[in-house]
Every structure is written in C-alpha cells, then in structure tokens.
Amino acid sequence: MAVRMHDMCSRDETITASRYSPKRSPRRRRTVALAATALMLVSAGILGSGAAPATAFVDAAAAPLPTAGAAGAAGAADRGGVVTAERLDVLSAAQVRAVLTAAGFDADPAILRSGVVSYRLVYRTIDPRGLATTASGLLALPATDTRRLHVVSYTHGTEIARADAPSTATDRAADGWGQAPALTYAAAGFAAAAPDYLGLGVGPGLHPWMDVPSEVTASLDLLRATRLFLATQGRTVDPRVLVTGFSQGASAATGLATALRSGADPALRLGALAPVSGAYDLRSVELPALLDGRVEWPYGVGYTAYLLVAFNRLHHLYDTPAEVFRDPSVEALFDGEHSGERFVAGLPASIDALLTPHGAELVRHPRGRFAAALAVADATCSTLPGPQPPPPPPVPVPVPVPVRLYVGGADTQVPRANSEHCRTALRGHGIDAPIVDLGAGVDHLGSNRAGTAAVVRWFLTPGGPR
C-alpha cells in the first residue's frame, strides 16, 4: 500500500499524505475469486479490448482539460486517445542524477546516461463503471535520437493528495519522490509511462484506491496514449512492455501483466514483470497486520480507513461514515486535497479509536460485497496466465515471461508473506518468480528506492527481460 506520509513524518518514514501505497496479495485463490476477477476485467473493458484508434494529438499546455462528462460521449472505443500533451521539463543527465540523489534514489552515471524530456499526457479511459472519462499520467522520454523505444510501465504507491501523482509532482526541489522512478527509467534509455490513476493528477473525480480493474485500464490506456504520442515524434515502441510498480502499484502492475498476457491489446505484450513490495493478499495477510498493530501508526490506521472509504464508494459497504468510524469526519480526509500534515493530524491514534464495533467486525470478518471486492484485489497473482502449450505451426511458440518479486527485508508496512503468497500462486500457473530481497535494512519506502535501482539493472541486462 505504501502510504507516504512524509509531510507528516520524516521523509524516511514517509506515509506522506501523498504517498500511501496499497498492497495487494495473491492469496491462495479459489475459483470464485478467479471468476470474479475475470468478470471485472471483462466488464471494465480490460480483456478483449482492441488497440485504441488514433485521435487528434494536441501539444498544448494551455488546452482546457475535459471533464468526465465531456469524455463520456466518446465511449470506450476511443480509449487511449490523447486529449492534451504538455511538456513539463527538459533535464540533462546531470540534472536527472541531481534530482535522484536529492530524493535518495540511485544516480549511477553508468546507468543513467541520458537527459530526459517529460510530458503530462491527458488521455481517454474508462471509470470503474465502464463509463468514458479521462486520466493523466507522466511520460518521461530519453533525450536521444533513438527511434524505437522499449516502454517501462511504472505504477506508483499510495498518494493521498492528487497533486502528488507523478505528472503533477513537479516541484522536484521540494520532493523528487513522485517522479524519481520514471526519471530513472528514462535516463537509462526507456520510455517511462507512469499513470496517475483515476482521480489523481488532473483527472476528474475521486481516486478509487486499491481498485485493480481501474488501475489496469488507466495503465493500459496510458500505454496506448504513449504509442500515439510517440508516433507524432516519428518514434515507435517495442511491443514488449516491461512492467513494474511499487506498493499499491505492485498489485496494479501484476494486474496489468495479466491484461497484457491475456491479449488486452494486440499491439502490446508483456515483456517482463518486476513488482516491488506489493500487498498481494489483503484479506489473509495485510488486513490482519493492520488490525493487530504490526503496521505502525499512522500507516495502519491510515490504510484501514482508506480501504473502507474507497471500497464504500464503489461497493456500498455502509450508509453513513458514523456506522464504521467513531469520528465520522475521518472520511473527509480522503478527498484528494489534504496535505500529508493535515491528513496525519486528522487520524485517530489507534485502530480501536478509528473503528466502531460494526466497523471492526466488517474489517475482521469481510462478507458480501466487501469480501468479493477483496477477492478481486487479491487475485492479481492468481490470474496471470502461465506458459501455454505450443500452438500448431506456423504460429510462433509463446515465450515464457520473466518475473521477479522484490521485497525489503525491514518492511513493516507490507509483510513479506504477501510476496510469498504471490510466488506460490504464480507457481500454480507454471511461472517461476523468485523473491529478490533488497536488503535486511530496507524498509517499505526504501524498497521503492532500492527496487528501482535493482529493476532498471535487470531490465538492462544483456539477453535479459528484453
């Protein structure tokens, strides 16, 4: 989950009201969970959707951004169409390394050799109900004359404030965290696509936190928008997408991998998967850790509250916040506008102070719509298609996709059992996914830094994922 409250705490502890990253886990999934996931992916338009048709590209920083209503008439057929593209910055390689160093990320000049040009793309996608809307995302490109680019999809961890999403976290002097991973991949020669998700950045509405289907559609449609945008520059993309993400974004990454592996877009396919510190098993690993105090304050309280608020918006878990929260005003903290400081100041001191008896019962023993929603969030590792039997000639034999799961040895926000359950689920599909320990002293937020450094090197390995 990875809430970054660094504004409220120190940068190293970060739960920052803007960095709240969820966790998703691949529990030992049952058939009903698989069916629920497949149904949601289909109904959300993830599986079985074709490539988005080209739409008018506008390179206009001042172009008015569309509302969800304006996009609604376009329908799902226009998914991935570019609405606006705004150039954000042009950085030399030295400037990129300076930003990364200030944010605590690796800045090895042997890896980060290129300058970076970054853009905010506003593009067409769909909301959790399948209705047309828009979303925004960061596209970071290497400042080179390379015409054909490999794309890295990076999905970020939890952000409480919409302004802390990758495409709007532009005050790098104050905090380079939001853009650091994308800058890393771009400076290493990749095109880095980092979706803000729905309701963050400059997208309309509220963010449906931990809703894997909408995270996947937002990620997939940004890849389509990236392809269209690069075409206006005379550049093309390699169809093999390298997928990674941190905390909340780790589950989004495994969900995107499933969509790509299942043929969601015939022009794209999964090249490699490298999620970092994901909460792949909310129900049987993450929720118990939140409730029994293993996830320290303010993270445990913050994640629990956010889960109830966000899932209620989509699945109607309660009628009024007073049913589940002792202080009903907690719900207002998740409006996308609270800074980290204000967010933490509004949190109760403990889980007991947060939840009413009914709220505690709901979280400890999920039933009905809540249980079904958790099953979907927890199924990302269980639904990734494994090796397929060789098709008859002349169709080429499918190539096994390399997968690695990255964890921090001192992560107290997302227990390692999440990744162990994911590995077990993937093995059930014939996928070998080793767990890479980033170090005994690496905590949750530190795993984003260490994981980015490790993953970019893996992606660059000669004869490796690419």
PDB file of C-alpha atoms in Angstrom, residues 258-457:
ATOM      1  CA  THR A 258      -2.406 -10.250 -16.639  1.00  0.00           C
ATOM      2  CA  ALA A 259      -4.192  -7.963 -19.090  1.00  0.00           C
ATOM      3  CA  LEU A 260      -1.217  -7.823 -21.462  1.00  0.00           C
ATOM      4  CA  ARG A 261      -0.609 -11.563 -21.217  1.00  0.00           C
ATOM      5  CA  SER A 262      -4.297 -12.159 -21.940  1.00  0.00           C
ATOM      6  CA  GLY A 263      -4.237 -10.113 -25.154  1.00  0.00           C
ATOM      7  CA  ALA A 264      -5.956  -6.916 -23.959  1.00  0.00           C
ATOM      8  CA  ASP A 265      -4.241  -5.012 -26.776  1.00  0.00           C
ATOM      9  CA  PRO A 266      -2.993  -6.933 -29.814  1.00  0.00           C
ATOM     10  CA  ALA A 267      -0.257  -4.347 -30.394  1.00  0.00           C
ATOM     11  CA  LEU A 268       1.270  -4.855 -26.937  1.00  0.00           C
ATOM     12  CA  ARG A 269       2.512  -7.812 -24.961  1.00  0.00           C
ATOM     13  CA  LEU A 270       4.162  -8.487 -21.625  1.00  0.00           C
ATOM     14  CA  GLY A 271       7.949  -8.430 -21.765  1.00  0.00           C
ATOM     15  CA  ALA A 272       8.794  -8.781 -18.069  1.00  0.00           C
ATOM     16  CA  LEU A 273       7.198  -8.234 -14.659  1.00  0.00           C
ATOM     17  CA  ALA A 274       9.032  -6.817 -11.631  1.00  0.00           C
ATOM     18  CA  PRO A 275       6.665  -5.575  -8.883  1.00  0.00           C
ATOM     19  CA  VAL A 276       8.112  -4.178  -5.639  1.00  0.00           C
ATOM     20  CA  SER A 277       6.653  -4.609  -2.127  1.00  0.00           C
ATOM     21  CA  GLY A 278       3.087  -5.409  -3.110  1.00  0.00           C
ATOM     22  CA  ALA A 279       0.188  -6.163  -0.791  1.00  0.00           C
ATOM     23  CA  TYR A 280      -0.957  -9.053  -2.937  1.00  0.00           C
ATOM     24  CA  ASP A 281      -3.004 -10.662  -0.168  1.00  0.00           C
ATOM     25  CA  LEU A 282      -5.129  -8.052   1.547  1.00  0.00           C
ATOM     26  CA  ARG A 283      -7.543 -10.398   3.240  1.00  0.00           C
ATOM     27  CA  SER A 284      -5.300 -13.024   4.792  1.00  0.00           C
ATOM     28  CA  VAL A 285      -2.013 -11.124   5.212  1.00  0.00           C
ATOM     29  CA  GLU A 286      -2.420  -7.349   5.084  1.00  0.00           C
ATOM     30  CA  LEU A 287      -5.673  -6.823   6.973  1.00  0.00           C
ATOM     31  CA  PRO A 288      -4.567  -8.960   9.941  1.00  0.00           C
ATOM     32  CA  ALA A 289      -1.295  -6.992  10.088  1.00  0.00           C
ATOM     33  CA  LEU A 290      -3.207  -3.702  10.059  1.00  0.00           C
ATOM     34  CA  LEU A 291      -5.614  -4.787  12.763  1.00  0.00           C
ATOM     35  CA  ASP A 292      -3.150  -6.375  15.190  1.00  0.00           C
ATOM     36  CA  GLY A 293      -0.788  -3.402  15.225  1.00  0.00           C
ATOM     37  CA  ARG A 294       2.096  -4.864  13.222  1.00  0.00           C
ATOM     38  CA  VAL A 295       1.733  -1.955  10.795  1.00  0.00           C
ATOM     39  CA  GLU A 296       2.649   1.040  12.911  1.00  0.00           C
ATOM     40  CA  TRP A 297       0.760   4.319  13.250  1.00  0.00           C
ATOM     41  CA  PRO A 298      -0.087   6.289  11.203  1.00  0.00           C
ATOM     42  CA  TYR A 299       0.155   3.755   8.388  1.00  0.00           C
ATOM     43  CA  GLY A 300      -2.038   1.064   9.882  1.00  0.00           C
ATOM     44  CA  VAL A 301      -4.829   3.478  10.794  1.00  0.00           C
ATOM     45  CA  GLY A 302      -4.494   5.352   7.507  1.00  0.00           C
ATOM     46  CA  TYR A 303      -4.631   2.255   5.307  1.00  0.00           C
ATOM     47  CA  THR A 304      -7.586   0.784   7.197  1.00  0.00           C
ATOM     48  CA  ALA A 305      -9.588   3.979   6.919  1.00  0.00           C
ATOM     49  CA  TYR A 306      -8.735   4.455   3.245  1.00  0.00           C
ATOM     50  CA  LEU A 307      -9.737   0.888   2.411  1.00  0.00           C
ATOM     51  CA  LEU A 308     -13.184   1.354   3.929  1.00  0.00           C
ATOM     52  CA  VAL A 309     -13.760   4.781   2.380  1.00  0.00           C
ATOM     53  CA  ALA A 310     -12.551   3.832  -1.101  1.00  0.00           C
ATOM     54  CA  PHE A 311     -14.339   0.488  -1.235  1.00  0.00           C
ATOM     55  CA  ASN A 312     -17.536   2.062   0.081  1.00  0.00           C
ATOM     56  CA  ARG A 313     -17.555   4.483  -2.846  1.00  0.00           C
ATOM     57  CA  LEU A 314     -17.603   1.556  -5.262  1.00  0.00           C
ATOM     58  CA  HIS A 315     -19.287  -1.237  -3.327  1.00  0.00           C
ATOM     59  CA  HIS A 316     -21.576   0.458  -0.768  1.00  0.00           C
ATOM     60  CA  LEU A 317     -20.278  -1.053   2.451  1.00  0.00           C
ATOM     61  CA  TYR A 318     -22.085   1.436   4.732  1.00  0.00           C
ATOM     62  CA  ASP A 319     -24.715   4.196   4.520  1.00  0.00           C
ATOM     63  CA  THR A 320     -23.022   6.804   6.716  1.00  0.00           C
ATOM     64  CA  PRO A 321     -19.434   7.065   7.981  1.00  0.00           C
ATOM     65  CA  ALA A 322     -20.718   7.028  11.567  1.00  0.00           C
ATOM     66  CA  GLU A 323     -21.554   3.350  11.089  1.00  0.00           C
ATOM     67  CA  VAL A 324     -17.877   2.389  10.797  1.00  0.00           C
ATOM     68  CA  PHE A 325     -15.845   5.334  12.146  1.00  0.00           C
ATOM     69  CA  ARG A 326     -16.013   6.626  15.704  1.00  0.00           C
ATOM     70  CA  ASP A 327     -15.194  10.052  14.253  1.00  0.00           C
ATOM     71  CA  PRO A 328     -17.169  10.348  11.001  1.00  0.00           C
ATOM     72  CA  SER A 329     -15.013  13.273   9.858  1.00  0.00           C
ATOM     73  CA  VAL A 330     -12.252  10.774   9.025  1.00  0.00           C
ATOM     74  CA  GLU A 331     -13.949  10.120   5.692  1.00  0.00           C
ATOM     75  CA  ALA A 332     -13.306  13.712   4.599  1.00  0.00           C
ATOM     76  CA  LEU A 333      -9.536  13.161   4.831  1.00  0.00           C
ATOM     77  CA  PHE A 334      -9.704  11.172   1.575  1.00  0.00           C
ATOM     78  CA  ASP A 335     -10.887  13.958  -0.724  1.00  0.00           C
ATOM     79  CA  GLY A 336      -7.589  14.162  -2.593  1.00  0.00           C
ATOM     80  CA  GLU A 337      -6.896  17.667  -1.331  1.00  0.00           C
ATOM     81  CA  HIS A 338      -5.392  17.071   2.121  1.00  0.00           C
ATOM     82  CA  SER A 339      -1.666  17.551   2.568  1.00  0.00           C
ATOM     83  CA  GLY A 340       0.282  14.909   4.444  1.00  0.00           C
ATOM     84  CA  GLU A 341       0.446  17.071   7.536  1.00  0.00           C
ATOM     85  CA  ARG A 342      -3.299  17.703   7.604  1.00  0.00           C
ATOM     86  CA  PHE A 343      -4.039  14.083   6.822  1.00  0.00           C
ATOM     87  CA  VAL A 344      -1.994  12.702   9.695  1.00  0.00           C
ATOM     88  CA  ALA A 345      -3.314  15.334  12.084  1.00  0.00           C
ATOM     89  CA  GLY A 346      -6.838  14.101  11.385  1.00  0.00           C
ATOM     90  CA  LEU A 347      -6.158  10.408  12.025  1.00  0.00           C
ATOM     91  CA  PRO A 348      -7.194   8.739  15.300  1.00  0.00           C
ATOM     92  CA  ALA A 349      -4.413   7.408  17.495  1.00  0.00           C
ATOM     93  CA  SER A 350      -5.218   3.717  17.048  1.00  0.00           C
ATOM     94  CA  ILE A 351      -7.366   1.180  15.240  1.00  0.00           C
ATOM     95  CA  ASP A 352      -9.617   0.958  18.308  1.00  0.00           C
ATOM     96  CA  ALA A 353     -10.084   4.736  18.236  1.00  0.00           C
ATOM     97  CA  LEU A 354     -10.782   4.593  14.496  1.00  0.00           C
ATOM     98  CA  LEU A 355     -13.434   1.900  14.193  1.00  0.00           C
ATOM     99  CA  THR A 356     -16.849   1.415  15.735  1.00  0.00           C
ATOM    100  CA  PRO A 357     -17.719  -2.152  16.789  1.00  0.00           C
ATOM    101  CA  HIS A 358     -19.532  -2.565  13.465  1.00  0.00           C
ATOM    102  CA  GLY A 359     -16.548  -1.197  11.546  1.00  0.00           C
ATOM    103  CA  ALA A 360     -14.176  -3.536  13.352  1.00  0.00           C
ATOM    104  CA  GLU A 361     -16.418  -6.521  12.627  1.00  0.00           C
ATOM    105  CA  LEU A 362     -16.624  -5.548   8.962  1.00  0.00           C
ATOM    106  CA  VAL A 363     -12.849  -5.422   8.581  1.00  0.00           C
ATOM    107  CA  ARG A 364     -12.088  -8.504  10.690  1.00  0.00           C
ATOM    108  CA  HIS A 365     -14.690 -10.695   9.019  1.00  0.00           C
ATOM    109  CA  PRO A 366     -15.365  -9.379   5.491  1.00  0.00           C
ATOM    110  CA  ARG A 367     -18.596 -10.631   3.953  1.00  0.00           C
ATOM    111  CA  GLY A 368     -20.737  -9.985   0.921  1.00  0.00           C
ATOM    112  CA  ARG A 369     -19.666  -7.137  -1.356  1.00  0.00           C
ATOM    113  CA  PHE A 370     -16.601  -6.367   0.742  1.00  0.00           C
ATOM    114  CA  ALA A 371     -15.360  -9.956   0.564  1.00  0.00           C
ATOM    115  CA  ALA A 372     -15.963 -10.046  -3.190  1.00  0.00           C
ATOM    116  CA  ALA A 373     -14.058  -6.799  -3.730  1.00  0.00           C
ATOM    117  CA  LEU A 374     -11.119  -8.060  -1.665  1.00  0.00           C
ATOM    118  CA  ALA A 375     -11.077 -11.270  -3.703  1.00  0.00           C
ATOM    119  CA  VAL A 376     -10.638  -9.249  -6.889  1.00  0.00           C
ATOM    120  CA  ALA A 377      -7.842  -7.152  -5.376  1.00  0.00           C
ATOM    121  CA  ASP A 378      -6.150 -10.312  -4.118  1.00  0.00           C
ATOM    122  CA  ALA A 379      -6.336 -12.255  -7.367  1.00  0.00           C
ATOM    123  CA  THR A 380      -3.677 -10.495  -9.433  1.00  0.00           C
ATOM    124  CA  CYS A 381      -1.033 -13.183  -8.917  1.00  0.00           C
ATOM    125  CA  SER A 382      -3.550 -15.972  -9.312  1.00  0.00           C
ATOM    126  CA  THR A 383      -4.762 -14.897 -12.740  1.00  0.00           C
ATOM    127  CA  LEU A 384      -1.506 -14.257 -14.615  1.00  0.00           C
ATOM    128  CA  PRO A 385      -1.511 -16.783 -17.469  1.00  0.00           C
ATOM    129  CA  GLY A 386       1.446 -19.158 -17.397  1.00  0.00           C
ATOM    130  CA  PRO A 387       3.195 -20.925 -20.253  1.00  0.00           C
ATOM    131  CA  GLN A 388       0.787 -22.093 -22.916  1.00  0.00           C
ATOM    132  CA  PRO A 389       1.037 -25.323 -24.935  1.00  0.00           C
ATOM    133  CA  PRO A 390       2.728 -24.769 -28.301  1.00  0.00           C
ATOM    134  CA  PRO A 391       0.209 -23.758 -30.977  1.00  0.00           C
ATOM    135  CA  PRO A 392       0.148 -25.508 -34.341  1.00  0.00           C
ATOM    136  CA  PRO A 393       2.551 -24.110 -36.967  1.00  0.00           C
ATOM    137  CA  PRO A 394       3.078 -21.521 -38.278  1.00  0.00           C
ATOM    138  CA  VAL A 395       2.083 -19.651 -35.091  1.00  0.00           C
ATOM    139  CA  PRO A 396       5.222 -18.968 -33.006  1.00  0.00           C
ATOM    140  CA  VAL A 397       5.602 -20.700 -29.650  1.00  0.00           C
ATOM    141  CA  PRO A 398       4.813 -18.311 -26.759  1.00  0.00           C
ATOM    142  CA  VAL A 399       7.937 -17.189 -24.939  1.00  0.00           C
ATOM    143  CA  PRO A 400       7.898 -17.563 -21.129  1.00  0.00           C
ATOM    144  CA  VAL A 401       7.784 -14.171 -19.441  1.00  0.00           C
ATOM    145  CA  PRO A 402      10.418 -13.483 -16.760  1.00  0.00           C
ATOM    146  CA  VAL A 403       9.027 -12.438 -13.370  1.00  0.00           C
ATOM    147  CA  ARG A 404      10.783 -11.272 -10.215  1.00  0.00           C
ATOM    148  CA  LEU A 405       9.198 -10.149  -6.932  1.00  0.00           C
ATOM    149  CA  TYR A 406      11.143  -7.565  -4.925  1.00  0.00           C
ATOM    150  CA  VAL A 407      10.861  -7.037  -1.148  1.00  0.00           C
ATOM    151  CA  GLY A 408      12.566  -5.024   1.559  1.00  0.00           C
ATOM    152  CA  GLY A 409      13.996  -7.003   4.461  1.00  0.00           C
ATOM    153  CA  ALA A 410      12.802  -4.442   7.042  1.00  0.00           C
ATOM    154  CA  ASP A 411       9.395  -3.681   5.535  1.00  0.00           C
ATOM    155  CA  THR A 412       6.843  -3.337   8.346  1.00  0.00           C
ATOM    156  CA  GLN A 413       4.056  -1.895   6.162  1.00  0.00           C
ATOM    157  CA  VAL A 414       3.748  -4.814   3.752  1.00  0.00           C
ATOM    158  CA  PRO A 415       4.684  -8.181   5.296  1.00  0.00           C
ATOM    159  CA  ARG A 416       6.882 -10.465   3.184  1.00  0.00           C
ATOM    160  CA  ALA A 417       4.130 -13.100   3.321  1.00  0.00           C
ATOM    161  CA  ASN A 418       2.336 -11.080   0.632  1.00  0.00           C
ATOM    162  CA  SER A 419       5.109 -11.854  -1.855  1.00  0.00           C
ATOM    163  CA  GLU A 420       5.415 -15.442  -0.669  1.00  0.00           C
ATOM    164  CA  HIS A 421       1.719 -15.994  -1.359  1.00  0.00           C
ATOM    165  CA  CYS A 422       2.133 -14.357  -4.762  1.00  0.00           C
ATOM    166  CA  ARG A 423       5.058 -16.621  -5.605  1.00  0.00           C
ATOM    167  CA  THR A 424       3.011 -19.674  -4.637  1.00  0.00           C
ATOM    168  CA  ALA A 425       0.086 -18.532  -6.789  1.00  0.00           C
ATOM    169  CA  LEU A 426       2.357 -17.899  -9.771  1.00  0.00           C
ATOM    170  CA  ARG A 427       3.944 -21.333  -9.394  1.00  0.00           C
ATOM    171  CA  GLY A 428       0.476 -22.769  -9.648  1.00  0.00           C
ATOM    172  CA  HIS A 429       0.404 -21.333 -13.168  1.00  0.00           C
ATOM    173  CA  GLY A 430       3.828 -22.683 -14.063  1.00  0.00           C
ATOM    174  CA  ILE A 431       5.572 -19.330 -13.538  1.00  0.00           C
ATOM    175  CA  ASP A 432       8.871 -19.250 -11.686  1.00  0.00           C
ATOM    176  CA  ALA A 433       9.023 -15.961  -9.748  1.00  0.00           C
ATOM    177  CA  PRO A 434      11.993 -15.684  -7.400  1.00  0.00           C
ATOM    178  CA  ILE A 435      11.741 -13.261  -4.484  1.00  0.00           C
ATOM    179  CA  VAL A 436      14.604 -10.764  -4.529  1.00  0.00           C
ATOM    180  CA  ASP A 437      15.432  -9.398  -1.060  1.00  0.00           C
ATOM    181  CA  LEU A 438      16.664  -5.809  -1.396  1.00  0.00           C
ATOM    182  CA  GLY A 439      18.488  -5.875   1.932  1.00  0.00           C
ATOM    183  CA  ALA A 440      17.982  -6.536   5.619  1.00  0.00           C
ATOM    184  CA  GLY A 441      17.777  -2.831   6.453  1.00  0.00           C
ATOM    185  CA  VAL A 442      15.461  -1.792   3.616  1.00  0.00           C
ATOM    186  CA  ASP A 443      12.055  -0.608   4.853  1.00  0.00           C
ATOM    187  CA  HIS A 444       8.902  -0.127   2.806  1.00  0.00           C
ATOM    188  CA  LEU A 445       9.647   3.280   1.329  1.00  0.00           C
ATOM    189  CA  GLY A 446      13.290   2.357   0.984  1.00  0.00           C
ATOM    190  CA  SER A 447      12.262  -0.599  -1.162  1.00  0.00           C
ATOM    191  CA  ASN A 448      10.947   1.821  -3.781  1.00  0.00           C
ATOM    192  CA  ARG A 449      14.387   3.387  -3.997  1.00  0.00           C
ATOM    193  CA  ALA A 450      16.354   0.137  -3.845  1.00  0.00           C
ATOM    194  CA  GLY A 451      13.816  -1.650  -6.030  1.00  0.00           C
ATOM    195  CA  THR A 452      14.019   0.968  -8.768  1.00  0.00           C
ATOM    196  CA  ALA A 453      17.805   0.620  -8.830  1.00  0.00           C
ATOM    197  CA  ALA A 454      17.602  -3.183  -8.975  1.00  0.00           C
ATOM    198  CA  VAL A 455      14.819  -3.366 -11.542  1.00  0.00           C
ATOM    199  CA  VAL A 456      16.381  -0.927 -14.009  1.00  0.00           C
ATOM    200  CA  ARG A 457      19.568  -3.008 -13.968  1.00  0.00           C
TER     201      ARG A 457
END
